XYZ file of C-alpha atoms in Angstrom:
733
model
C 126.633 100.868 177.721
C 124.962 99.567 174.553
C 122.137 97.182 174.049
C 121.135 95.495 170.773
C 117.420 95.240 169.957
C 117.955 94.668 166.242
C 120.509 92.305 164.741
C 123.623 94.215 163.792
C 122.464 97.443 165.440
C 123.704 98.729 168.819
C 122.501 101.796 170.668
C 122.515 103.155 174.216
C 119.907 102.074 176.722
C 117.413 104.530 178.176
C 118.776 106.160 181.372
C 117.341 104.842 184.631
C 116.147 108.266 185.719
C 113.695 108.266 182.834
C 111.702 105.568 184.615
C 112.638 106.386 188.219
C 111.317 109.992 187.994
C 107.794 109.641 186.553
C 106.848 113.169 187.622
C 108.901 114.438 184.679
C 106.256 113.191 182.254
C 103.085 113.059 184.364
C 103.043 109.282 184.062
C 102.642 109.046 187.830
C 98.986 110.034 187.601
C 98.222 107.276 185.131
C 100.203 104.694 187.070
C 98.357 105.491 190.305
C 95.006 105.260 188.589
C 95.798 102.005 186.794
C 97.255 100.466 189.937
C 94.110 101.350 191.827
C 91.953 99.711 189.182
C 94.005 96.513 189.257
C 93.601 96.366 193.070
C 89.843 96.328 192.658
C 88.981 99.893 193.718
C 85.998 101.602 192.123
C 86.907 103.466 188.953
C 85.555 106.917 189.700
C 87.066 110.265 190.557
C 84.194 110.709 192.995
C 85.552 107.759 194.997
C 89.069 109.182 194.905
C 88.491 112.842 195.706
C 85.161 112.920 197.563
C 86.023 110.253 200.088
C 82.552 108.752 199.554
C 80.626 111.941 200.459
C 77.498 111.801 198.256
C 76.369 115.187 199.462
C 79.201 116.744 197.461
C 78.163 115.246 194.072
C 78.064 117.817 191.275
C 74.347 117.345 190.943
C 73.715 119.206 194.204
C 74.977 122.419 192.643
C 73.045 124.748 190.391
C 73.679 124.511 186.642
C 75.689 127.743 186.649
C 78.014 126.407 189.344
C 78.166 123.029 187.618
C 79.340 124.748 184.419
C 82.249 126.385 186.260
C 83.228 123.103 187.883
C 83.027 121.237 184.540
C 85.150 123.857 182.729
C 87.788 123.597 185.440
C 87.851 119.800 185.192
C 87.918 119.892 181.379
C 90.958 122.171 181.371
C 92.719 119.626 183.596
C 91.533 116.728 181.415
C 92.847 118.461 178.285
C 96.359 118.121 179.759
C 95.861 114.531 180.922
C 95.006 115.176 184.576
C 91.941 113.823 186.293
C 89.439 116.301 187.703
C 86.931 116.317 190.540
C 83.976 115.296 188.404
C 85.696 113.945 185.237
C 87.568 110.703 185.819
C 89.984 108.604 183.755
C 89.568 104.909 183.196
C 91.721 102.457 181.234
C 89.925 99.776 179.277
C 90.222 96.132 180.212
C 92.204 95.253 177.096
C 95.950 95.522 177.528
C 96.425 97.878 174.606
C 93.278 99.965 175.142
C 93.622 103.675 175.750
C 92.393 106.065 178.422
C 88.667 106.877 178.544
C 87.250 109.933 180.342
C 83.895 109.721 182.206
C 81.710 112.481 183.626
C 79.740 112.435 186.862
C 76.349 110.918 186.138
C 74.608 113.521 188.353
C 75.732 116.351 186.096
C 73.159 118.414 184.230
C 72.319 116.645 180.952
C 72.991 119.695 178.774
C 76.368 120.185 180.400
C 77.075 116.457 180.025
C 76.415 116.653 176.296
C 78.743 119.599 175.785
C 81.451 118.010 177.978
C 81.296 114.721 176.078
C 81.949 116.594 172.832
C 85.252 117.862 174.223
C 86.338 114.612 175.919
C 87.581 112.934 172.633
C 90.117 115.761 172.377
C 91.373 114.884 175.854
C 91.572 111.188 175.025
C 93.438 111.859 171.760
C 95.870 114.067 173.640
C 96.638 111.194 176.004
C 97.312 108.838 173.083
C 99.658 111.311 171.402
C 101.402 112.194 174.651
C 102.010 108.542 175.470
C 103.385 107.903 171.980
C 105.768 110.865 172.228
C 107.178 109.639 175.527
C 107.620 106.035 174.407
C 109.065 106.774 170.944
C 111.695 109.103 172.335
C 113.718 106.091 173.525
C 116.905 105.224 171.622
C 115.693 101.864 170.349
C 112.989 103.360 168.126
C 115.384 105.044 165.704
C 116.012 108.477 164.249
C 112.778 108.747 162.272
C 110.677 108.028 165.347
C 112.788 110.503 167.324
C 112.156 113.204 164.720
C 108.486 112.278 164.505
C 108.104 112.388 168.310
C 109.972 115.714 168.500
C 107.617 117.210 165.923
C 104.599 115.910 167.818
C 106.035 117.385 171.002
C 106.238 120.779 169.277
C 102.598 120.494 168.234
C 101.640 119.564 171.794
C 103.450 122.642 173.023
C 101.152 124.739 170.840
C 98.261 122.740 172.228
C 99.412 123.469 175.791
C 99.651 127.160 174.935
C 96.057 127.066 173.732
C 94.961 125.371 176.989
C 96.849 127.983 179.008
C 95.125 130.794 177.126
C 91.739 129.170 177.708
C 92.529 128.819 181.398
C 93.503 132.475 181.538
C 90.164 133.445 180.018
C 88.449 131.164 182.494
C 90.155 132.815 185.434
C 89.010 136.179 184.122
C 85.437 134.889 183.998
C 85.218 135.228 180.222
C 84.965 131.530 179.262
C 81.758 129.547 179.120
C 81.417 125.846 178.310
C 79.962 126.756 174.937
C 82.927 129.061 174.336
C 85.339 126.284 175.319
C 83.738 124.017 172.754
C 83.976 126.780 170.143
C 87.706 127.325 170.710
C 88.477 123.588 170.740
C 86.769 122.790 167.448
C 89.587 124.018 165.111
C 92.092 121.666 166.742
C 89.757 118.667 166.986
C 90.312 117.546 163.359
C 94.083 117.918 163.467
C 94.435 116.099 166.772
C 92.167 113.319 165.503
C 94.297 112.935 162.354
C 97.451 112.751 164.472
C 95.836 110.197 166.751
C 94.972 107.964 163.802
C 98.600 108.029 162.614
C 99.932 107.427 166.105
C 97.610 104.494 166.753
C 98.586 102.797 163.485
C 102.267 103.365 164.170
C 101.926 101.940 167.677
C 99.811 98.957 166.656
C 102.301 97.891 163.953
C 105.389 99.065 165.858
C 106.551 101.004 162.797
C 109.898 102.695 162.436
C 112.150 104.149 159.759
C 110.737 104.365 156.252
C 107.469 102.718 157.372
C 106.663 105.830 159.448
C 107.338 108.086 156.466
C 105.147 105.979 154.187
C 102.366 106.017 156.788
C 102.476 109.804 157.043
C 102.377 110.240 153.285
C 99.522 107.792 152.856
C 97.497 109.452 155.612
C 98.145 112.890 154.112
C 96.890 111.657 150.749
C 93.793 110.206 152.442
C 92.982 113.595 154.030
C 92.500 115.332 150.694
C 89.185 116.828 151.858
C 90.655 118.390 155.004
C 93.236 120.974 154.004
C 94.279 121.751 157.564
C 94.839 118.107 158.493
C 96.585 117.373 155.204
C 98.944 120.327 155.620
C 99.711 119.249 159.162
C 100.533 115.690 158.087
C 102.679 116.940 155.215
C 104.568 119.150 157.631
C 104.986 116.194 159.964
C 106.300 114.106 157.067
C 108.770 116.827 156.157
C 110.226 117.059 159.658
C 110.155 113.314 160.300
C 112.012 112.648 157.036
C 114.730 115.197 157.861
C 116.735 112.629 159.845
C 116.257 110.025 157.117
C 117.345 112.451 154.415
C 120.393 113.254 156.536
C 121.461 109.611 156.175
C 120.688 109.822 152.464
C 122.803 112.972 152.096
C 125.915 111.298 153.468
C 125.379 108.357 151.142
C 124.890 110.296 147.889
C 127.421 113.018 148.729
C 130.141 110.999 150.470
C 129.350 107.325 149.882
C 129.085 106.653 153.631
C 126.264 104.824 155.404
C 125.716 106.631 158.717
C 122.768 104.567 159.916
C 123.082 103.815 163.655
C 119.622 102.227 163.923
C 119.468 100.239 160.675
C 116.685 102.343 159.155
C 118.254 103.170 155.783
C 117.052 101.208 152.763
C 120.607 100.330 151.685
C 122.338 97.446 153.446
C 126.098 96.901 153.636
C 127.586 93.413 153.763
C 131.063 93.907 155.208
C 131.924 90.240 154.769
C 132.262 90.794 151.009
C 135.703 92.162 150.192
C 136.931 93.587 146.903
C 139.755 91.027 146.813
C 137.180 88.331 146.057
C 136.738 89.754 142.550
C 140.113 88.333 141.491
C 139.776 85.076 143.447
C 136.215 83.839 143.012
C 134.351 83.434 139.741
C 131.083 83.770 141.621
C 132.086 86.863 143.580
C 129.067 89.063 144.334
C 130.984 92.047 145.645
C 129.613 94.581 143.177
C 126.057 93.244 143.327
C 125.738 92.519 147.049
C 128.287 94.557 149.003
C 125.664 97.298 148.941
C 122.099 96.277 148.188
C 118.544 97.538 148.544
C 116.485 96.448 151.543
C 112.691 96.148 151.699
C 110.817 99.183 152.955
C 111.958 101.946 150.624
C 110.189 105.282 151.275
C 107.541 105.802 148.632
C 108.885 109.214 147.638
C 112.310 107.632 146.913
C 111.061 104.455 145.272
C 111.684 105.567 141.680
C 115.169 106.840 142.531
C 116.287 103.911 144.689
C 118.573 102.345 142.062
C 120.130 105.716 141.241
C 120.769 106.370 144.931
C 122.328 102.932 145.403
C 124.595 103.316 142.377
C 125.710 106.819 143.363
C 126.983 105.667 146.741
C 128.661 102.604 145.206
C 130.599 104.810 142.788
C 131.715 107.104 145.610
C 132.814 104.063 147.612
C 135.018 102.869 144.756
C 136.591 106.310 144.516
C 137.250 106.359 148.247
C 138.772 102.871 148.258
C 141.070 103.969 145.437
C 142.391 106.686 147.732
C 140.757 109.286 145.543
C 139.413 111.959 147.877
C 136.232 113.218 146.320
C 132.991 114.704 147.538
C 130.016 115.848 145.549
C 130.026 119.655 145.315
C 127.709 120.918 148.054
C 125.738 124.112 147.627
C 122.996 125.836 149.564
C 120.389 124.231 147.337
C 121.907 120.766 147.751
C 120.225 120.207 151.113
C 117.793 117.313 150.706
C 114.301 118.193 151.897
C 110.914 116.605 151.359
C 108.236 119.242 151.435
C 104.972 118.320 149.778
C 105.051 118.826 146.044
C 108.605 120.208 146.062
C 110.762 117.461 144.553
C 114.046 119.326 144.493
C 115.699 116.425 146.283
C 115.305 114.341 143.114
C 117.303 116.919 141.167
C 120.016 116.869 143.834
C 120.195 113.064 143.645
C 120.568 113.150 139.867
C 123.320 115.768 140.111
C 125.174 113.632 142.650
C 124.815 110.543 140.443
C 126.105 112.310 137.335
C 129.073 113.685 139.261
C 130.020 110.352 140.865
C 129.604 108.475 137.590
C 131.743 110.932 135.642
C 134.475 110.990 138.306
C 134.763 107.207 138.476
C 134.669 106.768 134.713
C 137.346 109.423 134.326
C 139.477 107.703 136.964
C 139.163 104.293 135.301
C 139.810 105.594 131.796
C 142.709 107.922 132.531
C 144.545 107.013 135.710
C 144.118 103.253 135.245
C 143.998 103.374 131.413
C 141.165 100.927 130.880
C 141.341 100.816 127.078
C 145.077 100.087 127.133
C 144.380 97.217 129.519
C 141.679 95.830 127.242
C 143.993 96.078 124.231
C 146.640 94.238 126.225
C 144.127 91.493 126.996
C 143.254 91.300 123.309
C 146.911 90.963 122.304
C 147.441 87.918 124.497
C 144.123 86.147 125.008
C 142.622 86.825 121.583
C 145.980 86.443 119.792
C 145.868 89.902 118.264
C 149.682 89.901 118.089
C 150.672 86.276 117.740
C 154.426 86.549 117.245
C 155.073 85.958 120.942
C 152.907 82.833 120.746
C 154.903 81.388 117.839
C 158.143 81.946 119.734
C 156.660 80.518 122.919
C 155.331 77.372 121.210
C 158.764 76.759 119.740
C 160.743 77.095 122.960
C 158.094 75.464 125.211
C 157.369 72.549 122.880
C 158.976 69.880 125.027
C 157.394 71.073 128.266
C 153.926 71.382 126.747
C 154.145 67.831 125.406
C 154.133 66.473 128.961
C 151.154 65.421 131.036
C 149.514 68.310 132.944
C 150.406 66.771 136.300
C 154.168 66.810 135.610
C 154.428 70.141 133.815
C 156.508 72.769 135.598
C 154.436 75.947 135.614
C 157.495 77.893 136.803
C 159.448 76.764 133.748
C 156.579 77.649 131.448
C 156.380 81.082 133.077
C 160.069 81.740 132.492
C 159.716 80.646 128.860
C 156.665 82.860 128.460
C 158.582 85.825 129.885
C 161.405 85.131 127.445
C 158.968 84.996 124.523
C 157.376 88.272 125.624
C 160.719 90.083 125.972
C 161.905 88.947 122.544
C 158.730 89.824 120.642
C 156.691 92.906 119.869
C 154.834 92.284 123.133
C 157.834 93.834 124.922
C 156.454 97.252 123.944
C 153.292 96.575 125.938
C 153.651 98.336 129.334
C 151.481 95.657 130.945
C 153.198 92.525 129.607
C 154.633 91.763 133.040
C 151.091 91.208 134.338
C 150.682 88.209 132.029
C 151.126 84.809 133.656
C 150.458 81.251 132.590
C 148.646 78.303 134.143
C 147.862 74.692 133.309
C 144.291 73.524 133.710
C 143.509 70.019 134.925
C 140.910 69.120 132.298
C 140.230 69.532 128.608
C 138.201 72.402 127.188
C 135.134 70.253 126.524
C 135.104 68.922 130.076
C 135.438 72.417 131.512
C 132.572 73.727 129.388
C 130.394 70.763 130.326
C 131.163 71.358 134.014
C 130.108 75.000 133.650
C 126.865 73.916 132.003
C 126.071 71.400 134.743
C 126.770 73.989 137.436
C 124.483 76.522 135.769
C 127.436 78.677 134.663
C 128.638 78.726 138.257
C 132.405 78.613 138.488
C 133.137 78.572 142.205
C 134.404 74.979 142.186
C 134.820 74.488 138.479
C 137.992 72.396 138.563
C 136.550 69.896 141.057
C 133.399 69.489 139.005
C 135.420 69.140 135.812
C 137.613 66.457 137.340
C 134.558 64.478 138.404
C 133.243 64.669 134.865
C 136.613 63.613 133.490
C 136.468 60.481 135.619
C 132.818 59.734 134.876
C 132.898 57.094 132.177
C 129.139 57.257 131.820
C 129.580 60.529 129.999
C 130.618 58.742 126.820
C 130.752 61.744 124.512
C 133.228 63.658 126.596
C 135.205 60.617 127.741
C 135.639 59.315 124.236
C 136.636 62.723 122.978
C 139.146 63.147 125.795
C 140.589 59.664 125.267
C 140.917 60.074 121.517
C 144.298 61.689 122.118
C 146.385 61.820 125.236
C 145.750 65.030 127.187
C 148.927 67.084 127.373
C 149.865 70.650 128.193
C 148.943 71.618 124.658
C 145.290 70.914 125.462
C 145.333 72.394 128.981
C 147.691 75.375 128.698
C 146.134 78.769 129.408
C 147.056 82.333 130.281
C 146.216 84.386 133.339
C 146.389 88.097 134.062
C 147.135 90.114 137.190
C 144.430 92.712 137.762
C 144.406 95.325 140.502
C 141.548 97.261 142.060
C 139.482 99.006 140.654
C 140.054 97.361 137.247
C 139.012 94.097 138.890
C 135.441 95.418 138.735
C 135.640 95.038 134.955
C 138.302 92.334 134.621
C 137.044 90.068 137.372
C 137.836 86.373 137.748
C 134.621 85.504 135.941
C 135.541 87.744 133.007
C 139.082 86.334 132.877
C 137.620 82.834 132.732
C 135.716 83.794 129.598
C 138.904 85.145 128.066
C 140.700 81.922 129.000
C 138.069 79.739 127.338
C 138.452 81.650 124.084
C 142.255 81.531 124.369
C 142.310 77.770 124.935
C 140.271 77.237 121.768
C 142.509 79.537 119.725
C 145.730 78.137 121.184
C 144.808 74.558 120.367
C 143.691 75.552 116.878
C 147.076 77.213 116.346
C 148.788 74.069 117.599
C 146.861 71.831 115.173
C 147.531 74.270 112.343
C 151.290 74.216 113.105
C 151.307 70.416 113.110
C 149.568 70.308 109.730
C 151.972 72.897 108.373
C 154.821 70.660 109.510
C 153.187 67.746 107.730
C 152.886 69.819 104.574
C 156.575 70.696 104.787
C 157.388 67.020 105.214
C 155.399 66.250 102.099
C 157.346 68.856 100.149
C 160.561 67.051 101.035
C 159.261 63.773 99.563
C 158.399 65.109 96.135
C 160.206 63.102 93.484
C 160.825 60.116 95.764
C 159.397 57.421 93.491
C 159.793 54.617 95.978
C 156.668 55.861 97.754
C 154.429 55.004 94.851
C 151.101 56.812 94.241
C 149.800 56.530 97.804
C 151.625 59.641 98.913
C 149.598 61.726 96.442
C 146.416 60.946 98.349
C 148.164 62.037 101.520
C 149.023 65.357 99.881
C 145.330 65.982 99.125
C 144.146 64.965 102.588
C 146.759 67.169 104.239
C 145.693 70.104 102.096
C 142.016 69.563 103.002
C 142.847 69.404 106.700
C 144.970 72.522 106.451
C 142.147 74.270 104.612
C 139.736 73.321 107.408
C 142.000 74.679 110.143
C 142.795 77.872 108.240
C 139.083 78.474 107.591
C 138.274 77.863 111.269
C 141.011 80.182 112.566
C 140.055 82.846 110.004
C 136.425 82.637 111.108
C 137.291 82.869 114.805
C 139.669 85.795 114.465
C 138.525 87.887 111.504
C 134.787 87.173 111.459
C 134.053 86.942 115.196
C 136.660 88.544 117.451
C 137.755 91.531 115.365
C 134.293 92.826 114.333
C 132.890 92.397 117.840
C 135.949 94.094 119.338
C 135.506 97.191 117.176
C 131.789 97.334 117.973
C 132.581 97.184 121.688
C 135.229 99.909 121.407
C 132.783 102.217 119.646
C 130.179 101.658 122.356
C 132.680 102.184 125.152
C 133.427 105.640 123.777
C 129.829 106.653 124.513
C 129.374 105.068 127.934
C 128.458 107.318 130.835
C 128.976 105.002 133.799
C 131.120 102.114 134.927
C 128.053 99.863 134.909
C 127.614 100.522 131.201
C 131.285 99.663 130.657
C 130.862 96.343 132.471
C 127.658 95.649 130.565
C 129.203 96.311 127.145
C 132.358 94.355 127.954
C 130.398 91.381 129.252
C 128.133 91.486 126.206
C 131.225 91.432 123.968
C 132.643 88.349 125.700
C 129.323 86.517 125.769
C 128.785 87.199 122.066
C 132.306 86.043 121.242
C 131.844 82.877 123.283
C 128.642 82.073 121.464
C 129.964 82.804 117.975
C 133.198 80.932 118.717
C 131.046 77.807 119.231
C 131.889 77.561 122.946
C 128.194 77.638 123.809
C 127.317 75.056 121.156
C 128.599 71.781 122.682
C 127.325 69.574 119.846
C 129.105 71.616 117.178
C 132.206 72.115 119.313
C 132.516 68.358 119.863
C 132.555 67.849 116.093
C 135.236 70.514 115.724
C 137.309 68.919 118.482
C 136.900 65.517 116.831
C 138.137 66.934 113.521
C 141.123 68.513 115.251
C 141.853 65.186 116.915
C 141.815 63.442 113.531
C 144.165 66.080 112.134
C 146.615 65.573 114.997
C 146.515 61.797 114.622
C 147.101 62.113 110.902
C 149.985 64.530 111.418
C 151.526 62.189 113.988
C 151.222 59.200 111.615
C 152.906 61.104 108.785
C 155.658 62.281 111.140
C 156.356 58.654 112.093
C 156.625 57.693 108.434
C 158.687 60.473 106.888
C 161.958 59.715 108.790
C 161.948 56.111 107.502
C 161.501 57.345 103.971
C 164.490 59.652 104.223
C 166.851 56.895 105.357
C 166.569 54.497 102.458
C 165.524 55.523 98.961
C 166.785 53.628 95.948
C 165.552 56.233 93.491
C 166.922 59.275 95.290
C 170.111 59.251 93.205
C 168.073 59.677 90.030
C 166.791 63.052 91.109
C 168.421 66.123 89.592
C 171.404 66.974 91.776
C 170.507 70.652 92.297
C 166.880 69.787 93.053
C 167.989 66.936 95.296
C 170.043 69.221 97.485
C 167.106 71.515 98.165
C 164.687 68.684 98.849
C 167.150 66.848 101.039
C 167.648 69.967 103.105
C 163.902 70.318 103.557
C 163.586 66.633 104.349
C 166.462 66.690 106.825
C 165.041 69.722 108.660
C 161.623 68.124 108.811
C 163.121 64.835 109.927
C 165.096 66.459 112.712
C 162.051 68.405 113.920
C 159.860 65.308 113.807
C 162.378 63.159 115.603
C 162.679 65.774 118.309
C 158.933 65.439 118.922
C 158.486 61.705 118.453
C 160.646 58.726 119.338
C 161.179 56.849 116.021
C 159.428 53.502 116.150
C 158.882 52.903 112.445
C 160.924 50.460 110.396
C 163.677 52.484 108.661
C 163.350 50.354 105.507
C 160.394 51.080 103.192
C 159.007 47.784 101.848
C 156.185 47.106 99.434
C 154.026 45.803 102.286
C 154.448 49.120 104.060
C 152.764 50.915 101.157
C 149.663 48.762 101.537
C 149.555 49.436 105.269
C 150.032 53.158 104.684
C 147.275 53.143 102.067
C 144.859 51.443 104.464
C 145.695 53.892 107.249
C 145.329 56.861 104.920
C 141.925 55.671 103.711
C 140.807 55.323 107.303
C 141.843 58.898 108.102
C 140.228 60.217 104.927
C 136.962 58.382 105.584
C 136.758 59.534 109.190
C 137.678 63.127 108.330
C 135.119 63.194 105.497
C 132.350 61.849 107.708
C 133.023 64.311 110.518
C 133.366 67.255 108.128
C 130.023 66.548 106.499
C 128.424 66.218 109.908
C 129.871 69.567 110.946
C 128.648 71.313 107.802
C 125.158 69.852 108.248
C 125.060 70.949 111.896
C 126.195 74.471 110.999
C 123.737 74.792 108.120
C 120.763 73.538 110.153
C 121.344 76.163 112.858
C 122.317 79.018 110.566
C 118.675 80.055 110.118
C 118.334 81.031 113.774
C 122.024 81.898 114.225
C 123.151 83.647 111.013
C 126.799 83.881 112.073
C 127.130 80.087 111.746
C 126.409 80.457 108.037
C 129.762 82.226 107.572
C 131.695 79.238 108.880
C 129.503 76.772 106.987
C 130.069 78.724 103.785
C 133.839 78.715 104.323
C 133.815 74.948 104.727
C 131.251 74.239 102.002
C 133.792 74.089 99.178
C 135.914 71.753 101.271
C 132.943 69.497 101.856
C 132.265 69.270 98.123
C 135.860 68.250 97.423
C 135.852 65.403 99.923
């Protein structure tokens, strides 16, 4: 049968015979005495044993006889038993101890000597009571070990009393001699009593007992015997605690039946949460430090915690491993001998090296990171070009009506028909469609304090909040389609999920969404440029088309500069720096730290953490898309009716017509033709007005972006690279 005294801890109850048979511990004598006092009887051994006969008071005897009687009673009192002329009395306070009293008729000299020895008897009673009470299951292993050690000391004490009694029976022990032989143990017993009283008053257990023993030992610096005794007590009391520690640092197992260990385990946190929840705290909180760390382990607490966590990961991977155990690997705490610290460091180094080796070789961490770079950071973009071509129609739909299954099949086709097919992990790549734009998602993360547990819900609320004019206007500037919300996902298994967790994947996805949309805008502008090439020599367009050529080139320059900055000036350099640092890491925590630092730095330098600048970039991209769409509406009408087309050189006309026809077909496949197929003189004026509007808006936004980049480049030097790349463009506008 188990009974729980502490939350989460179960242990057996004390057997009934422990309380039903008080003669086993001598508690019966105290109970009788205390019961008598509560019933109102006089508190005196004379009343109990003399039956009220005053003629038998010790004072009627000669001093020599009195001395013999006092020695006999003192020997009984030293083992907690009341004598004829020395009585026990409990104080009125509930928690007060036992007090011994001598017969008032005793010779004064004998009284003085007896009173010197009585504190030893009282201290013995305190220690004995503590040993009996702390031996119960509910007080924990440390108290059990502490009580067992005290019991051993009391056995030596009993042996001393037995030897004194033997000398007394031989007639060789005087009261002065008894005092002489008791003096060496007086200091030690007093020191033990002080510890016991503090432990009882504060109901200490576990590491608190160990800290108390060490503090008391340090306070007894002037008494070598007492200090050595307390250090020995600390060594034996900590043996059970170090046994728990051994299993943790050598096997990664918490064997703590009474909840005394300073490492807590939260079994509600499962490793699967790492791939499901952006705010998963599995690695940080599955095993955590509790208050009350033993002082001698305080500086090594983090190392101890990490060692066991590494061994747990190895065990959950099915990797049977145990720290090599030698004769010197036994953890002991003996005074100034700190060998246990060396053993802890050896265990940490072993566990760290084993886990790092497992992650790097069996699970091929670097290959996984390169795979992530290929897809999310567009290191090998040929699959993306193919995918954007074959998924163009599906991505042009609203996010709510997009078929993710169809996109996944198209993505698989693009992967199998590109260089990505050589990647052994390409089958782990999946796709998804977010419900909000990139700006809304980033703003939701900012409002939630970078929390991501319910990011989509928060983002949707922001999307519908018209009071947020900046984001709403930006989102409404163009219709949100799959091109703005498409993203990739990646299947990650344990233990790689420690490094590639849901939170980390979200950072990769944010960078990918920015790059993907930039590639989309760049492709649209390239299509516009191709359309312009097909109209060269068509004189019916007048001079207005020349201004469109320049504006298209400026927009294309902007997008090419932005993509070059993101890929070649941010992602690639930071990637190589991270790879170099990962080669020198010595633990999985360092790997996670370096990888997270890489992503955070990339996010910042990719402008994702600069909402004001990113909004300007998104506005410029929106203008580029609107311009490209306007040109794509116009070009088909130009190709249908051209009075001057016959004047063009026949060989040149064939080439240009082929370009124009291809562009026209591609444009018509994207847009439903609404423009008038006949180009009139009034259309040129309308086109000129529209073009001027685009040019003015693009110029204004570009200058604002350059100013924003330049103003922040002093504190953030990396922004100067992008500002410098756009500076020439700004001067030409």
